[in-house]
XYZ file of C-alpha atoms in Angstrom:
230
model
C 0.000 0.000 0.000
C 1.318 3.464 -0.913
C 1.714 5.958 1.909
C -0.104 9.218 1.237
C 0.809 12.751 2.265
C -1.574 15.559 1.388
C -0.037 18.983 0.670
C -1.438 22.196 -0.779
C 1.494 23.623 -2.745
C 3.124 22.683 -6.021
C 6.673 22.680 -7.314
C 8.503 21.369 -10.357
C 12.183 21.270 -11.158
C 13.984 21.425 -14.461
C 16.066 18.244 -14.859
C 18.560 20.177 -16.949
C 19.382 22.336 -13.939
C 20.194 19.345 -11.721
C 21.576 16.538 -13.923
C 22.751 14.259 -11.122
C 19.849 14.266 -8.638
C 16.873 16.236 -9.911
C 13.250 16.126 -8.818
C 11.039 15.114 -11.789
C 8.516 17.599 -13.136
C 5.250 17.446 -11.251
C 2.805 15.210 -13.096
C -0.662 16.580 -13.738
C -3.810 14.460 -13.571
C -7.038 15.949 -14.908
C -10.144 14.621 -13.146
C -13.608 15.758 -14.219
C -16.678 15.652 -11.971
C -19.963 14.991 -13.774
C -23.625 14.719 -12.800
C -26.949 16.514 -12.482
C -27.196 20.031 -11.107
C -27.459 20.255 -7.298
C -26.021 16.811 -6.561
C -23.072 18.388 -4.741
C -20.289 18.323 -7.339
C -19.011 21.759 -6.344
C -19.138 20.900 -2.651
C -17.137 17.719 -3.204
C -14.423 19.628 -5.057
C -14.323 22.309 -2.349
C -14.007 19.655 0.343
C -11.145 17.888 -1.448
C -9.192 20.904 -2.673
C -9.778 23.264 0.239
C -10.945 21.099 3.115
C -14.093 23.177 3.590
C -17.791 23.117 2.760
C -18.930 26.267 0.928
C -21.504 28.253 2.854
C -23.350 29.206 -0.324
C -23.174 27.791 -3.830
C -24.800 28.634 -7.133
C -25.229 26.549 -10.258
C -21.891 26.133 -12.016
C -21.784 28.039 -15.298
C -19.520 26.300 -17.786
C -16.754 24.855 -15.631
C -15.028 25.641 -12.338
C -11.405 24.668 -11.993
C -9.678 23.759 -8.733
C -6.406 22.028 -8.025
C -4.454 20.430 -5.225
C -0.933 19.057 -5.083
C -0.446 15.757 -3.277
C 2.614 13.675 -2.512
C 2.669 9.891 -2.867
C 5.795 7.870 -2.148
C 7.935 10.965 -2.531
C 6.394 12.042 -5.837
C 4.480 15.299 -6.106
C 1.374 15.124 -8.273
C -0.898 18.011 -9.193
C -4.575 17.056 -9.264
C -6.708 19.303 -11.464
C -10.392 18.908 -10.599
C -12.850 20.161 -13.199
C -16.265 20.877 -11.696
C -18.661 20.760 -14.645
C -22.074 22.358 -15.075
C -25.050 20.060 -14.612
C -27.511 22.145 -16.632
C -27.445 21.658 -20.392
C -27.740 25.373 -21.190
C -24.460 25.974 -19.366
C -22.658 23.016 -20.970
C -23.112 23.420 -24.718
C -20.173 25.735 -25.362
C -17.779 23.943 -23.004
C -18.491 20.234 -23.282
C -15.670 19.446 -25.719
C -13.222 21.181 -23.402
C -14.352 19.085 -20.417
C -13.356 15.803 -21.954
C -10.156 16.791 -23.718
C -7.148 14.874 -22.316
C -9.085 13.697 -19.274
C -7.393 11.121 -17.047
C -10.248 10.099 -14.727
C -13.982 10.701 -14.281
C -16.118 11.056 -11.148
C -19.860 10.516 -11.705
C -21.941 12.015 -8.875
C -25.573 11.485 -7.903
C -27.667 12.606 -4.938
C -28.735 9.646 -2.784
C -31.893 11.585 -1.835
C -32.965 12.171 -5.452
C -33.696 9.130 -7.597
C -33.798 11.149 -10.826
C -30.140 12.113 -10.408
C -29.296 8.416 -10.228
C -31.466 7.532 -13.232
C -29.797 10.273 -15.263
C -26.368 8.705 -14.770
C -26.922 6.712 -17.953
C -27.149 9.970 -19.891
C -23.925 11.261 -18.368
C -22.112 8.036 -19.154
C -23.382 8.172 -22.743
C -22.143 11.759 -23.068
C -18.756 10.734 -21.718
C -18.478 7.815 -24.123
C -19.727 9.993 -26.968
C -16.724 12.262 -26.567
C -14.245 9.458 -27.154
C -13.239 8.980 -23.528
C -11.577 5.581 -23.444
C -13.369 2.927 -21.363
C -9.968 2.289 -19.793
C -9.917 5.755 -18.225
C -10.613 5.158 -14.497
C -14.123 6.097 -13.375
C -15.805 6.103 -9.983
C -19.404 6.527 -8.890
C -20.167 8.745 -5.888
C -23.434 8.884 -3.984
C -23.421 12.238 -2.174
C -25.521 13.548 0.755
C -25.557 10.258 2.630
C -25.832 12.244 5.875
C -29.539 12.762 5.039
C -30.391 9.232 6.109
C -34.147 9.785 6.461
C -34.423 11.105 2.890
C -32.455 8.451 1.001
C -34.168 7.268 -2.193
C -31.302 5.361 -3.824
C -30.463 2.209 -1.847
C -26.840 1.125 -1.741
C -27.739 -2.214 -3.282
C -29.140 -0.529 -6.404
C -26.145 1.776 -6.750
C -23.793 -1.152 -6.223
C -25.425 -3.103 -9.031
C -25.181 -0.109 -11.372
C -21.533 0.535 -10.521
C -20.640 -3.108 -11.000
C -22.356 -3.150 -14.409
C -20.292 -0.147 -15.518
C -16.972 -1.321 -14.083
C -16.801 1.461 -11.490
C -16.032 1.713 -7.805
C -18.947 2.955 -5.700
C -18.413 5.440 -2.879
C -21.152 6.856 -0.649
C -20.263 9.951 1.344
C -21.261 13.487 2.329
C -19.410 16.625 1.282
C -21.220 18.564 4.019
C -20.415 16.390 7.025
C -16.925 17.353 8.313
C -16.514 13.839 9.695
C -16.611 12.613 6.093
C -13.797 14.904 4.894
C -11.213 12.121 4.896
C -13.619 9.966 2.925
C -14.042 12.663 0.276
C -10.253 12.807 0.014
C -10.256 9.040 -0.464
C -12.418 9.311 -3.605
C -9.874 11.431 -5.430
C -6.791 9.834 -3.895
C -8.048 6.437 -5.018
C -8.001 7.715 -8.589
C -4.612 9.377 -8.152
C -3.108 6.153 -6.794
C -4.497 4.225 -9.738
C -3.247 6.787 -12.236
C 0.187 6.836 -10.645
C 0.406 3.050 -10.808
C -0.736 2.880 -14.419
C 1.449 5.610 -15.874
C 5.205 6.047 -15.572
C 5.414 9.175 -17.735
C 3.748 12.580 -17.237
C 0.044 12.118 -17.924
C -0.944 14.185 -20.939
C -3.219 11.805 -22.834
C -5.208 8.618 -22.378
C -3.539 6.331 -24.900
C -1.997 3.051 -23.885
C -3.825 2.465 -20.621
C -3.538 -1.048 -19.186
C -6.730 -2.850 -18.245
C -8.338 -1.849 -14.957
C -8.533 -4.306 -12.081
C -11.866 -5.915 -11.352
C -14.174 -3.433 -9.601
C -15.288 -3.637 -6.024
C -17.824 -1.444 -4.308
C -18.164 -0.293 -0.736
C -19.090 2.530 1.565
C -16.229 4.871 2.285
C -16.352 4.107 5.993
C -15.141 0.628 5.035
C -12.077 2.035 3.281
C -8.616 1.751 4.731
C -7.483 4.467 7.086
C -5.341 7.501 6.432
C -1.814 6.656 5.437
C -2.666 3.933 2.937
C -4.007 3.945 -0.582
C -7.813 4.140 -0.217
C -8.497 1.598 -2.959
């Protein structure tokens, strides 16, 4: 298991400046977050990149861009998180840009709103329609699981869907501060997988090896801090 160290700054070094013992350029992984409006995509990205829950959010227009630099086994990796608009009228002019050179995809639904789960098929079709390789890692996230009395999407149904689409399933809450480590685990799981699959700076999606067989679980079943969450 890879040891993880979260940091919030970035740095890269020119190998030509230090020929004998240089630090490699920071690799960049582009992760896009997709799903219906109001499922909590923005809140998830805020929680991961800034460690906070935004007091007030509005519908994303086009795309919001956030980033965080992490360190895994001594390597610094910059994670670029693209928070995409859920409403079609805000997506039309930007959709091609979302999917260009993407390295991983996070599909998000609201566990208290069945329609957001049903619409996942449309989001997956859009993703596939823009030539995103099926070998690009994808995860499914059920957000707002803190609203236990309002849940409409049972874990068993989500698990079946995730399994059918070769995705990991995570259920969490961007709002609950006790879930902050679990939100980190969603993105760090992808980063660990990307790091393991690629030895060169990640700039495209060609040549990916096959993904391991999927498994699905609640995030509170994931391994603790200090180990790769998947």
